[in-house]
Amino acid sequence: MNGAELVLKVLQQQGVNTIFGYPGGAIMPIYDAIYHSTVKHYLCRHEQGGAFSAIGYARASGKVGVCLATSGPGATNLITSLADALLDSVPLVAITGQVSQAVMGSDAFQEVDVLGLSLSVTKHSFMVRNVKDLAATLQEAFRLAQSGRPGPVLVDIPKDIQLAPAVEPEWPEYPAPRIATSLANAAKARELIANAKKPIAYIGGGVQMADALAQLQTFLAESVMPSVTTLKGMGSVARANPHYLGMLGMHGTQAANLAVQQCDLLICLGARFDDRVTGNLAKFAPGAKVIHVDIDPAEINKVRFADCAFIGDMKQILPAISATTQCEAWLAHCQQLKQQYGWRYDHPGERIFAPLMLKQLSDRMPDNSVVCCDVGQHQMWVAQHMRFNSPRNHLSSGGLGTMGFGLPAAIGAKLARPQDTVIAVSGDGSFMMNVQELGTIKRFRLPVKIVIVDNQRLGMVKQWQQLFFNERYSETDLSDNPDFVALAAAFAIPGHTITRKDEVESALDAMFTWPGPYLLHVRIDEKDNVWPLVPPGAANEDMLTETN
Amino acid sequence: MQHTLTITTSNEASVVERLLQVTRYRGYQLAGLELTPLTDRAGMQITLKVQSDKPITLLTNQLAKLYDVQHLVLASADVAVLRA
Ligand SMILES: Cc1ncc(C[n+]2csc(CCOP(=O)(O)OP(=O)(O)O)c2C)c(N)n1
C-alpha cells in the first residue's frame, strides 16, 4: 500500500462514500487509488464546482463534504469555495496534491503555496510531511471539520508522500466529542425571559447545525414568543408555529424587522449579528437586552454586547433557559404586524412575477425538496416566498454570497439525498458562473431541476444602481444571454421557456413530472425589484418598499 | 493601547503566519514579536505585543480558537486594566 491508497482507506474508515474532484499531475497517485476504490468519485468540470458540490452534499446531509484538487491551479480554484464554507460554517475536507517535497520551494511546475494561500479561508490547513503522519492528519482533519463550529479544513499532500510505502494504522476509537457547556447563567436567562414584555427569538443556522431543532420547537412552545430567522436559519421554526415572523435583515419581512427593532429582549440562537441582518448596528434593536447562545466563544460580544451569554451545546442550553413568558399584548401586536405587512402577489400585466412564481413552485414541490439558490434578487425572492421545513432544505450562500453556488450545490444535494427532489433556482448571471457543471449532471444523469429566473440583468446590482447610483447602469446588462434551453440541450437536458403568468403552473408540473434533469427558463421583467429593502446605513425600521 | 499576549503553540510550520494573519485581519497592530522554540521541538513560546483601541478580547478569542494555539494568556497588567 502507498500513501495514496491509505488516503482512500481513511476516507472509507470515516464513512465517506462520495467525493468530488478533478485530477492533475500532483494528485495522480490518489486518482490511481480511486480507480480501484469503492469510494465513488464524481468528476466535476471545475474545482470550484466540485467543492460547491461537496458543500451542497454536506449541507443537505449533515455529513462532511470531501473534495479533491491537484496542486497549483487546481488548488487555487478551490479558494472561493473554502471561503464560502468558512463563512457558512460548513464541514468540508479539501485534499490537494502538492509537488514532491524534493522540489517544493523551487517554483516547480504547478507549485503554489496552497497552505499559505488557504490560511485565511480555512478553519485549519495541514501539510503532510511524513507518510507516517498521513492517516492521523486526515483523521484529525475530519474531526476538526465537524467539531465545535464546523468549517473547512485543507490537507495538502506532496506527491512523494502519496507514493511512499505506507502501512495501515490501528484505527483508534474516537470517543464522541463532548462539548463543554456552562449553564451557570441559566437562572439569569430564565429571569430575563420571564420578565420580558417584548421578547423575540432571533434564530440562525447554528440551531440546526447543533441538531437542536426539536429543542427549539419545545423552547418556543414553552417560552411563547415571536421568532425570526436569518437566511441560514430559515426552516428552523415549525410551519405550525403561529408566532413566526419570517426572515429579518436587509430583505427581511417588515414584520420581522419592526418586531426586532421594538423588542426588549433579543434571544440570539446560533447567529452572529451579521451586517446584512443588523443594518445600522448602532440602531439595531436599540431597547433590547441580549441573550446570546453560540458554540463559538469568539462570536460572543464580537458585534453586539450580550447581557447574558452561553457557549456550548444548544441542545442542553435551550431546555435550561426555557421560562414561561407573559407577553400577550406583544404577541398580538406582532400578529398584527404580520397581517398588516403580508406579501401581496397581485401584479398587473401578463408577465411573470417572480415572487408569485416562486410561491407556486414552493406550493407544488414535493415535501422535503431541497432548494439550492444562487445569489442576487432571485435568492432573496426564494427566501421571502418559499417555505422550508428544515435549513437542510434551503441551501443558499449566506456569508460569502457567492454567485455560481446554486448549480453545483444542487448536484451535491442530489447525491446526498437521491430520494428527494432537488431544485436549483438561479439567475441568468449566476447560472453562467458554474454552467460547466451541466456536464456533471449529464454524465451522472442527475435528475436536478433547474429554474433560471432571467431578467437579462445582474439584477441585484442593477437594483442598487437604480436606487443609489442615479440609474447609471454600469455593466449590468445581460440582454445578450445565450439561449438557455439550447444550452441545456447541448448537455442532453430538456428545457422550456415561459414568459407569461398563465404558463407557470403547467410548466412547473411538466418540470416535476419529467423524470430526469430539466431546465425551466423563466423570463421576467427586468424592472421587478426586491422589496422591502433596508438601504445601506439605515436602521432596519427604515425599509424602502415599492411604493415609497 | 498596548497589550502583551503570551502564547504557547504547537510546532507547525505555519503557526506564526496564522497568528500574524489573524492579528492583522482583526485590526490589531503588531508592536512586538518574540519566538522561543521549546525543547524537543515540542512547540513554541511566543510573546506577541499588539496595539489597538479595540477590546483585546476580540483578538484573544480569535487566537485562542486556532488549532495550533495550546495556551494563551494576557499579561497580568492588561488583565488588571480590563477589570478596572
Ligand atoms: C462571484 C460573485 N461575483 C459578483 C457578485 C456580486 N453580485 C451580487 S448579486 C449580483 C447579480 C446577480 O445576477 P443574477 O444571477 O442574474 O441574479 P438576479 O439578481 O438578477 O436575480 C452580483 C454581480 C457576487 N455576489 N458573487
XYZ file of C-alpha atoms and ligand atoms in Angstrom:
658
model
C 0.000 0.000 0.000
C 1.185 3.527 -0.711
C 0.160 6.858 0.778
C -2.454 7.448 -1.907
C -4.157 4.146 -1.141
C -4.018 4.991 2.529
C -5.885 8.246 1.797
C -8.726 6.209 0.316
C -8.627 3.829 3.296
C -9.012 6.741 5.684
C -11.949 8.083 3.674
C -13.646 4.696 3.914
C -12.885 4.438 7.573
C -14.512 7.861 8.042
C -17.637 6.566 6.328
C -17.124 8.661 3.212
C -18.585 7.141 0.058
C -18.966 10.230 -2.140
C -16.198 12.629 -3.156
C -15.925 15.392 -5.741
C -12.843 16.447 -7.620
C -10.664 16.943 -10.631
C -7.366 15.202 -11.366
C -3.950 16.557 -12.311
C -0.247 15.807 -12.076
C 0.399 16.200 -8.384
C -2.633 14.208 -7.310
C -2.383 11.388 -9.858
C -1.385 8.732 -7.317
C -4.605 9.413 -5.396
C -6.605 9.208 -8.624
C -4.870 5.940 -9.342
C -6.043 4.687 -5.962
C -9.573 5.931 -6.714
C -9.551 3.705 -9.810
C -9.708 0.624 -7.594
C -11.626 2.072 -4.679
C -15.256 1.656 -3.686
C -15.400 5.339 -2.736
C -17.418 6.937 -5.534
C -15.725 9.901 -7.186
C -17.775 12.466 -9.087
C -15.793 14.292 -11.722
C -16.787 17.947 -11.730
C -15.843 20.326 -14.549
C -14.100 22.944 -12.428
C -12.647 22.586 -8.937
C -14.831 25.408 -7.639
C -17.849 23.447 -8.840
C -16.569 20.282 -7.214
C -16.065 21.995 -3.886
C -19.522 23.602 -4.058
C -20.956 20.161 -4.736
C -19.160 18.909 -1.632
C -20.661 21.844 0.281
C -24.130 21.075 -1.076
C -23.635 17.450 -0.086
C -22.582 18.455 3.418
C -25.339 20.990 3.949
C -28.098 18.718 2.665
C -26.943 15.693 4.673
C -25.101 16.964 7.743
C -22.080 14.826 6.809
C -18.611 16.078 5.941
C -18.169 17.076 2.292
C -14.953 15.974 0.600
C -13.302 17.496 -2.460
C -10.031 16.883 -4.266
C -7.841 19.040 -6.462
C -4.386 18.961 -7.910
C -1.617 21.397 -6.995
C -1.331 24.910 -8.387
C -4.338 25.900 -10.496
C -6.476 23.065 -9.152
C -5.915 24.190 -5.600
C -6.324 27.909 -6.324
C -9.670 27.114 -7.946
C -10.831 25.828 -4.551
C -10.239 29.051 -2.689
C -13.657 30.651 -3.275
C -15.428 27.524 -2.108
C -13.273 27.257 1.016
C -14.178 30.845 1.856
C -17.835 30.030 1.283
C -17.599 27.064 3.652
C -15.784 29.127 6.266
C -18.352 31.910 6.315
C -21.284 29.485 6.392
C -19.614 27.059 8.843
C -19.802 24.037 6.545
C -17.834 20.884 7.443
C -15.592 20.326 4.428
C -12.334 18.460 3.930
C -10.332 19.567 0.885
C -7.457 17.341 -0.180
C -4.913 18.859 -2.528
C -1.966 17.260 -4.238
C 1.303 19.127 -3.895
C 4.538 18.838 -5.839
C 7.111 16.465 -4.366
C 8.973 17.644 -1.305
C 12.261 17.438 -3.226
C 11.184 20.358 -5.438
C 8.942 22.219 -3.034
C 10.024 25.812 -2.657
C 11.705 25.942 -6.076
C 8.793 27.405 -8.083
C 8.302 23.974 -9.555
C 5.730 23.345 -12.262
C 2.235 23.874 -10.816
C 3.649 24.687 -7.436
C 1.694 27.198 -5.394
C 1.951 27.779 -1.663
C -1.531 26.414 -1.100
C -1.098 26.190 2.618
C -0.189 29.873 2.814
C -2.947 30.800 0.389
C -5.566 28.898 2.339
C -4.772 30.180 5.822
C -7.396 32.907 5.871
C -10.181 30.804 4.343
C -9.973 27.617 6.376
C -10.526 26.608 9.957
C -7.143 24.952 9.686
C -4.765 23.771 6.968
C -2.374 20.858 7.221
C 0.625 19.904 5.143
C 1.698 16.278 5.438
C 5.493 15.986 5.564
C 5.849 12.342 6.502
C 3.804 9.383 5.359
C 3.734 8.167 8.964
C 1.561 11.184 9.826
C -0.774 10.836 6.859
C -3.624 8.816 8.349
C -3.654 10.665 11.644
C -3.610 14.048 9.896
C -6.556 13.139 7.705
C -8.484 11.808 10.686
C -7.735 14.990 12.559
C -8.991 16.988 9.563
C -12.320 15.154 9.689
C -12.609 15.624 13.427
C -11.801 19.305 13.179
C -14.152 19.990 10.264
C -17.112 18.767 12.334
C -16.208 19.779 15.842
C -17.274 22.957 17.605
C -18.199 25.437 14.934
C -17.834 23.398 11.732
C -15.699 24.646 8.876
C -13.370 23.800 6.006
C -10.066 22.028 6.607
C -7.414 21.629 3.915
C -4.875 18.824 3.740
C -2.032 19.377 1.287
C -0.237 16.147 0.381
C 3.041 16.202 -1.576
C 3.263 13.671 -4.360
C 6.174 11.769 -2.800
C 4.045 11.165 0.299
C 1.294 9.762 -1.912
C 3.805 7.397 -3.490
C 5.645 6.415 -0.313
C 5.061 2.942 1.121
C 2.505 3.110 3.895
C 1.129 0.723 6.451
C -2.427 0.594 7.606
C -2.529 2.046 11.096
C -4.561 0.871 14.020
C -7.798 2.825 13.813
C -8.232 4.408 17.195
C -11.720 4.594 18.632
C -12.526 8.240 18.979
C -14.904 8.948 21.811
C -17.847 11.106 20.734
C -16.717 14.671 21.302
C -18.023 16.284 24.459
C -18.974 19.884 24.131
C -18.111 21.922 27.185
C -21.279 23.730 28.135
C -21.769 26.018 31.072
C -25.290 26.603 32.292
C -24.173 28.985 35.028
C -26.216 31.825 33.558
C -29.397 29.790 33.142
C -31.270 31.308 36.079
C -30.423 34.786 34.878
C -31.636 33.967 31.361
C -34.875 32.495 32.663
C -35.458 35.615 34.693
C -34.818 37.844 31.681
C -37.255 35.784 29.631
C -39.930 35.615 32.311
C -39.791 39.348 32.891
C -39.572 40.475 29.277
C -42.570 42.296 27.938
C -41.436 42.052 24.344
C -39.128 39.053 23.856
C -38.189 37.683 20.460
C -36.054 34.757 19.281
C -33.522 35.502 16.530
C -32.560 32.154 15.035
C -29.523 31.437 12.892
C -28.074 28.416 11.135
C -26.404 27.254 14.339
C -29.552 25.724 15.797
C -29.911 23.185 13.030
C -26.170 22.581 12.919
C -26.345 21.738 16.612
C -29.106 19.297 15.705
C -31.342 21.179 18.122
C -34.458 21.802 16.006
C -36.613 19.680 18.335
C -35.325 21.556 21.375
C -36.074 24.816 19.573
C -39.728 23.891 18.959
C -40.086 22.904 22.623
C -38.453 26.116 23.746
C -40.794 28.202 21.571
C -43.783 26.228 22.847
C -42.833 26.730 26.496
C -41.438 30.242 26.243
C -44.065 31.502 23.855
C -42.634 34.388 21.862
C -42.342 35.630 18.290
C -39.409 34.372 16.262
C -37.433 35.482 13.224
C -34.687 33.706 11.304
C -31.615 34.580 9.313
C -31.100 33.362 5.746
C -29.339 30.289 7.110
C -31.864 29.739 9.867
C -34.838 29.547 7.520
C -36.826 26.374 8.020
C -35.847 26.085 11.683
C -39.223 27.105 13.069
C -42.042 24.612 12.546
C -44.584 25.762 9.985
C -47.369 25.380 12.502
C -45.847 27.979 14.838
C -48.195 30.984 14.601
C -45.673 33.447 16.022
C -43.003 33.077 13.343
C -42.479 36.377 11.505
C -40.079 35.380 8.721
C -36.564 36.433 7.840
C -35.049 39.596 9.280
C -32.450 41.932 7.807
C -31.840 43.798 4.586
C -34.543 41.980 2.615
C -36.419 40.589 5.567
C -40.119 40.944 6.193
C -41.364 44.209 7.608
C -42.975 42.350 10.489
C -39.694 40.640 11.426
C -37.640 43.810 11.244
C -40.140 46.006 13.068
C -40.638 43.462 15.821
C -36.891 43.078 16.361
C -36.460 46.850 16.442
C -39.169 47.128 19.100
C -38.301 44.138 21.270
C -36.970 44.439 24.806
C -35.253 41.046 24.844
C -33.448 39.547 21.864
C -32.573 35.884 22.203
C -29.921 35.180 19.607
C -29.608 31.447 18.943
C -26.755 30.273 16.737
C -26.490 33.541 14.838
C -23.820 36.221 14.682
C -25.322 39.708 14.130
C -24.117 39.841 10.528
C -24.326 43.309 8.992
C -26.894 42.095 6.451
C -29.025 41.237 9.481
C -28.489 44.261 11.705
C -28.462 47.131 9.220
C -27.094 50.135 11.076
C -25.644 48.400 14.116
C -25.916 51.384 16.438
C -29.653 51.494 15.730
C -30.282 47.750 15.809
C -32.829 46.603 18.397
C -31.936 49.649 20.475
C -34.045 48.841 23.511
C -33.166 45.172 23.753
C -31.225 43.201 26.265
C -29.459 40.311 24.580
C -29.151 36.637 25.411
C -26.624 35.085 23.043
C -26.164 31.343 22.605
C -23.372 30.062 20.358
C -20.807 27.319 20.183
C -18.047 29.714 19.147
C -16.783 31.835 22.059
C -15.381 34.346 19.584
C -18.898 35.307 18.482
C -19.950 36.453 21.934
C -19.627 40.253 22.226
C -17.946 40.406 18.807
C -20.566 42.646 17.273
C -23.234 43.188 19.905
C -22.812 43.083 23.665
C -24.580 40.160 25.310
C -26.195 40.741 28.692
C -26.252 37.006 29.188
C -24.170 34.555 27.160
C -23.953 30.801 26.746
C -21.199 28.961 24.965
C -21.723 25.325 24.144
C -24.281 22.764 23.167
C -27.558 24.320 22.010
C -29.354 21.076 22.840
C -28.545 21.451 26.515
C -28.874 25.198 26.698
C -32.340 25.626 25.191
C -34.162 23.471 27.785
C -32.187 25.134 30.563
C -33.250 28.673 29.666
C -36.885 27.966 28.948
C -39.273 30.060 31.060
C -42.927 30.959 30.855
C -43.450 34.300 29.180
C -46.131 36.844 29.826
C -46.406 38.881 26.695
C -49.934 38.548 25.316
C -50.099 42.153 24.149
C -46.759 41.797 22.362
C -47.819 38.577 20.654
C -50.982 40.275 19.477
C -49.001 43.276 18.259
C -46.637 41.054 16.259
C -49.593 39.163 14.819
C -50.993 42.466 13.694
C -47.673 43.457 12.075
C -47.663 40.156 10.250
C -51.165 40.739 8.933
C -50.539 44.341 8.028
C -47.378 43.591 6.078
C -48.248 40.261 4.483
C -46.913 39.544 0.982
C -49.043 40.587 -1.925
C -48.987 38.624 -5.132
C -51.307 40.701 -7.269
C -49.211 42.135 -10.029
C -50.538 43.850 -13.127
C -49.922 42.554 -16.605
C -49.296 39.212 -18.219
C -45.619 38.913 -17.422
C -44.345 36.522 -14.823
C -43.995 37.941 -11.327
C -41.058 36.085 -9.761
C -42.347 36.182 -6.153
C -45.624 34.583 -7.247
C -43.853 32.054 -9.475
C -41.619 31.027 -6.558
C -44.595 30.741 -4.247
C -46.243 28.489 -6.820
C -43.034 26.484 -7.024
C -42.966 26.215 -3.234
C -46.588 25.077 -3.096
C -46.027 22.473 -5.800
C -42.664 20.993 -4.868
C -42.747 17.650 -3.078
C -42.298 17.669 0.703
C -38.686 17.735 1.759
C -37.437 19.114 -1.537
C -34.031 20.787 -1.408
C -33.807 24.229 -2.981
C -30.333 25.493 -3.880
C -30.025 29.153 -4.676
C -27.632 31.373 -6.427
C -27.021 34.960 -5.427
C -28.981 38.061 -6.221
C -32.599 39.139 -6.397
C -33.837 35.622 -7.096
C -32.059 34.422 -3.945
C -33.909 36.947 -1.821
C -37.213 36.120 -3.516
C -36.653 32.451 -2.708
C -36.008 33.331 0.925
C -39.087 35.519 1.047
C -41.611 33.455 -0.856
C -40.715 29.792 -0.417
C -41.300 27.795 2.766
C -38.935 25.158 4.118
C -39.246 22.685 6.950
C -35.516 22.461 7.630
C -32.436 24.564 6.916
C -31.105 21.438 5.196
C -33.689 22.063 2.501
C -32.638 25.618 1.729
C -29.032 25.894 0.583
C -28.067 29.484 -0.042
C -24.632 31.066 0.052
C -25.177 33.346 3.030
C -21.933 34.696 4.420
C -19.955 34.920 1.201
C -22.860 35.425 -1.193
C -21.122 33.519 -3.967
C -22.632 33.594 -7.433
C -22.241 30.185 -9.034
C -23.118 28.323 -5.839
C -26.536 27.015 -6.811
C -25.996 24.548 -9.636
C -23.039 22.631 -8.169
C -24.602 22.702 -4.682
C -27.684 21.083 -6.184
C -25.516 18.311 -7.632
C -24.112 17.596 -4.184
C -27.536 17.741 -2.559
C -28.965 15.299 -5.104
C -26.160 12.827 -4.451
C -26.632 13.186 -0.702
C -30.374 12.695 -0.902
C -31.251 10.838 -4.098
C -34.831 10.229 -2.960
C -35.616 13.913 -2.541
C -36.384 16.407 -5.263
C -33.588 18.935 -5.727
C -34.204 22.282 -7.383
C -31.564 24.837 -8.340
C -33.016 28.339 -8.558
C -30.540 30.523 -10.385
C -30.290 33.921 -12.019
C -29.166 34.422 -15.582
C -25.939 35.953 -14.277
C -25.165 33.407 -11.568
C -26.034 30.408 -13.720
C -23.218 31.230 -16.131
C -20.658 31.228 -13.300
C -20.596 27.451 -12.949
C -22.520 26.481 -16.063
C -19.880 23.868 -16.887
C -21.396 21.678 -14.157
C -24.190 20.827 -16.581
C -21.577 18.375 -17.790
C -21.567 16.692 -14.384
C -25.371 16.472 -14.430
C -25.229 14.943 -17.887
C -22.584 12.394 -17.067
C -24.276 11.098 -13.944
C -27.821 11.647 -15.267
C -28.705 13.552 -12.114
C -32.385 14.496 -12.110
C -31.812 18.036 -10.839
C -34.489 20.605 -11.677
C -33.088 23.964 -12.751
C -35.173 27.122 -12.698
C -33.484 30.169 -14.220
C -35.089 33.440 -13.240
C -33.986 35.517 -16.201
C -34.243 39.288 -16.049
C -31.418 39.769 -18.551
C -29.589 41.758 -15.923
C -27.279 41.403 -12.969
C -30.479 42.251 -11.192
C -29.362 42.895 -7.645
C -26.546 45.177 -8.761
C -28.891 46.874 -11.200
C -31.367 47.489 -8.365
C -28.674 49.244 -6.338
C -27.632 51.278 -9.365
C -31.226 52.344 -9.778
C -31.693 53.263 -6.124
C -28.287 54.511 -5.038
C -26.277 55.350 -8.166
C -28.733 57.532 -10.013
C -29.679 54.917 -12.592
C -26.217 54.621 -14.034
C -26.428 51.028 -15.208
C -22.756 50.259 -15.440
C -22.039 46.769 -16.793
C -25.194 45.058 -15.582
C -26.906 44.409 -18.901
C -27.114 40.751 -19.918
C -29.599 41.101 -22.732
C -27.289 39.088 -24.975
C -27.676 35.980 -22.808
C -27.287 32.655 -24.580
C -30.318 30.584 -25.455
C -30.525 28.730 -22.148
C -32.786 25.977 -23.438
C -30.429 25.289 -26.344
C -27.513 25.353 -23.923
C -29.202 22.733 -21.745
C -29.994 20.696 -24.843
C -26.291 20.552 -25.635
C -25.969 18.626 -22.374
C -28.959 16.424 -23.225
C -31.100 18.244 -20.679
C -34.583 19.126 -21.904
C -35.965 22.563 -21.174
C -38.685 25.055 -21.823
C -39.051 28.834 -21.796
C -42.005 30.655 -20.313
C -42.811 34.350 -20.385
C -46.441 34.624 -19.238
C -48.080 34.190 -15.851
C -50.653 31.769 -17.180
C -47.913 29.390 -18.317
C -46.298 28.968 -14.900
C -48.343 26.237 -13.286
C -48.380 23.855 -16.216
C -44.670 24.464 -16.804
C -43.873 23.618 -13.178
C -45.995 20.487 -13.430
C -44.185 19.443 -16.593
C -40.824 20.001 -14.891
C -41.749 17.874 -11.881
C -43.342 15.163 -13.991
C -40.269 14.760 -16.175
C -38.149 12.012 -14.613
C -34.713 13.429 -15.444
C -32.903 16.733 -15.206
C -34.859 19.654 -16.591
C -34.288 23.341 -17.161
C -37.134 25.797 -16.864
C -36.210 29.184 -18.263
C -38.440 31.843 -16.749
C -38.314 35.268 -18.402
C -39.302 38.085 -16.083
C -39.477 41.864 -16.330
C -36.091 43.440 -15.653
C -37.852 46.231 -13.777
C -39.016 43.974 -10.944
C -37.061 44.656 -7.769
C -36.761 43.052 -4.350
C -38.812 44.705 -1.634
C -38.641 45.628 1.125
C -35.062 46.800 1.363
C -33.110 48.377 4.187
C -30.793 50.854 2.442
C -27.126 50.784 3.411
C -26.507 52.668 6.636
C -30.180 52.788 7.601
C -31.862 51.287 10.612
C -33.949 48.193 9.999
C -37.225 50.040 10.593
C -36.461 52.351 7.668
C -37.271 49.900 4.932
C -37.901 51.018 1.392
C -40.935 49.471 -0.216
C -42.132 49.519 -3.791
C -44.410 52.466 -3.150
C -42.095 54.825 -1.272
C -3.483 50.734 23.992
C -0.737 48.105 24.037
C -1.288 44.512 25.122
C 1.080 41.629 25.664
C -0.003 38.074 24.909
C 1.969 35.008 25.844
C 1.105 32.122 23.584
C 2.201 28.511 23.569
C 1.784 26.841 20.224
C 2.410 23.506 18.584
C 5.358 23.146 16.288
C 3.572 23.540 12.947
C 5.482 25.472 10.329
C 2.594 27.811 9.563
C 1.762 28.828 13.113
C 3.425 32.232 13.124
C 1.852 33.167 9.804
C -1.531 32.248 11.180
C -1.125 34.296 14.312
C 0.031 37.313 12.338
C -2.689 36.911 9.746
C -5.436 36.846 12.364
C -3.854 39.787 14.202
C -3.737 41.885 11.034
C -7.176 40.858 9.771
C -8.875 41.642 13.074
C -7.333 45.081 13.039
C -4.583 44.970 15.660
C -1.203 46.497 15.010
C 1.906 44.497 15.703
C 4.101 46.122 18.337
C 6.479 43.270 19.100
C 7.079 39.594 18.466
C 9.432 37.170 20.142
C 9.702 33.429 19.493
C 11.397 30.761 21.526
C 11.291 27.152 20.372
C 10.519 24.787 23.239
C 12.911 21.948 23.868
C 12.445 18.733 21.890
C 10.648 20.724 19.159
C 7.541 20.476 21.292
C 6.285 23.827 20.097
C 6.944 27.498 20.603
C 6.613 30.116 23.220
C 5.522 33.346 21.542
C 5.233 36.789 23.033
C 3.021 38.966 20.918
C 2.614 42.676 21.580
C -0.240 44.427 19.847
C -1.643 47.906 19.747
C -5.298 48.778 19.264
C -8.204 50.780 20.590
C -10.453 47.758 20.240
C -11.100 45.489 23.225
C -8.286 42.934 23.337
C -10.725 40.070 23.951
C -11.880 40.359 20.342
C -8.389 39.267 19.343
C -7.677 36.796 22.125
C -10.972 34.976 21.434
C -9.977 34.535 17.802
C -6.417 33.475 18.592
C -7.445 31.089 21.339
C -9.527 29.006 18.969
C -6.726 28.462 16.460
C -5.833 24.816 16.171
C -2.143 25.405 16.875
C -2.665 27.575 19.923
C -2.378 25.490 23.051
C -2.323 28.163 25.658
C -2.828 31.898 25.652
C -2.523 34.372 28.486
C -2.870 38.084 28.591
C -0.166 39.808 30.646
C -1.477 40.469 34.125
C -1.154 44.248 33.786
C -3.618 44.053 30.893
C -6.000 41.880 32.830
C -5.948 44.384 35.690
C -6.803 47.156 33.253
C -9.564 45.047 31.740
C -11.103 44.506 35.137
C -10.856 48.156 36.165
C -18.806 35.641 -7.539
C -19.587 36.887 -7.370
N -19.319 37.968 -8.142
C -20.027 39.105 -8.006
C -21.034 39.199 -7.073
C -21.807 40.483 -6.904
N -23.241 40.296 -7.238
C -24.163 40.076 -6.283
S -25.696 39.810 -6.920
C -25.134 40.026 -8.480
C -26.079 39.906 -9.650
C -26.597 38.536 -9.814
O -27.281 38.446 -11.044
P -28.204 37.217 -11.361
O -27.519 35.952 -11.037
O -28.718 37.357 -12.744
O -29.379 37.357 -10.312
P -30.513 38.480 -10.150
O -30.013 39.455 -9.132
O -30.720 39.122 -11.483
O -31.687 37.724 -9.665
C -23.759 40.303 -8.488
C -22.967 40.572 -9.707
C -21.256 38.049 -6.275
N -22.179 38.050 -5.297
N -20.560 36.924 -6.455
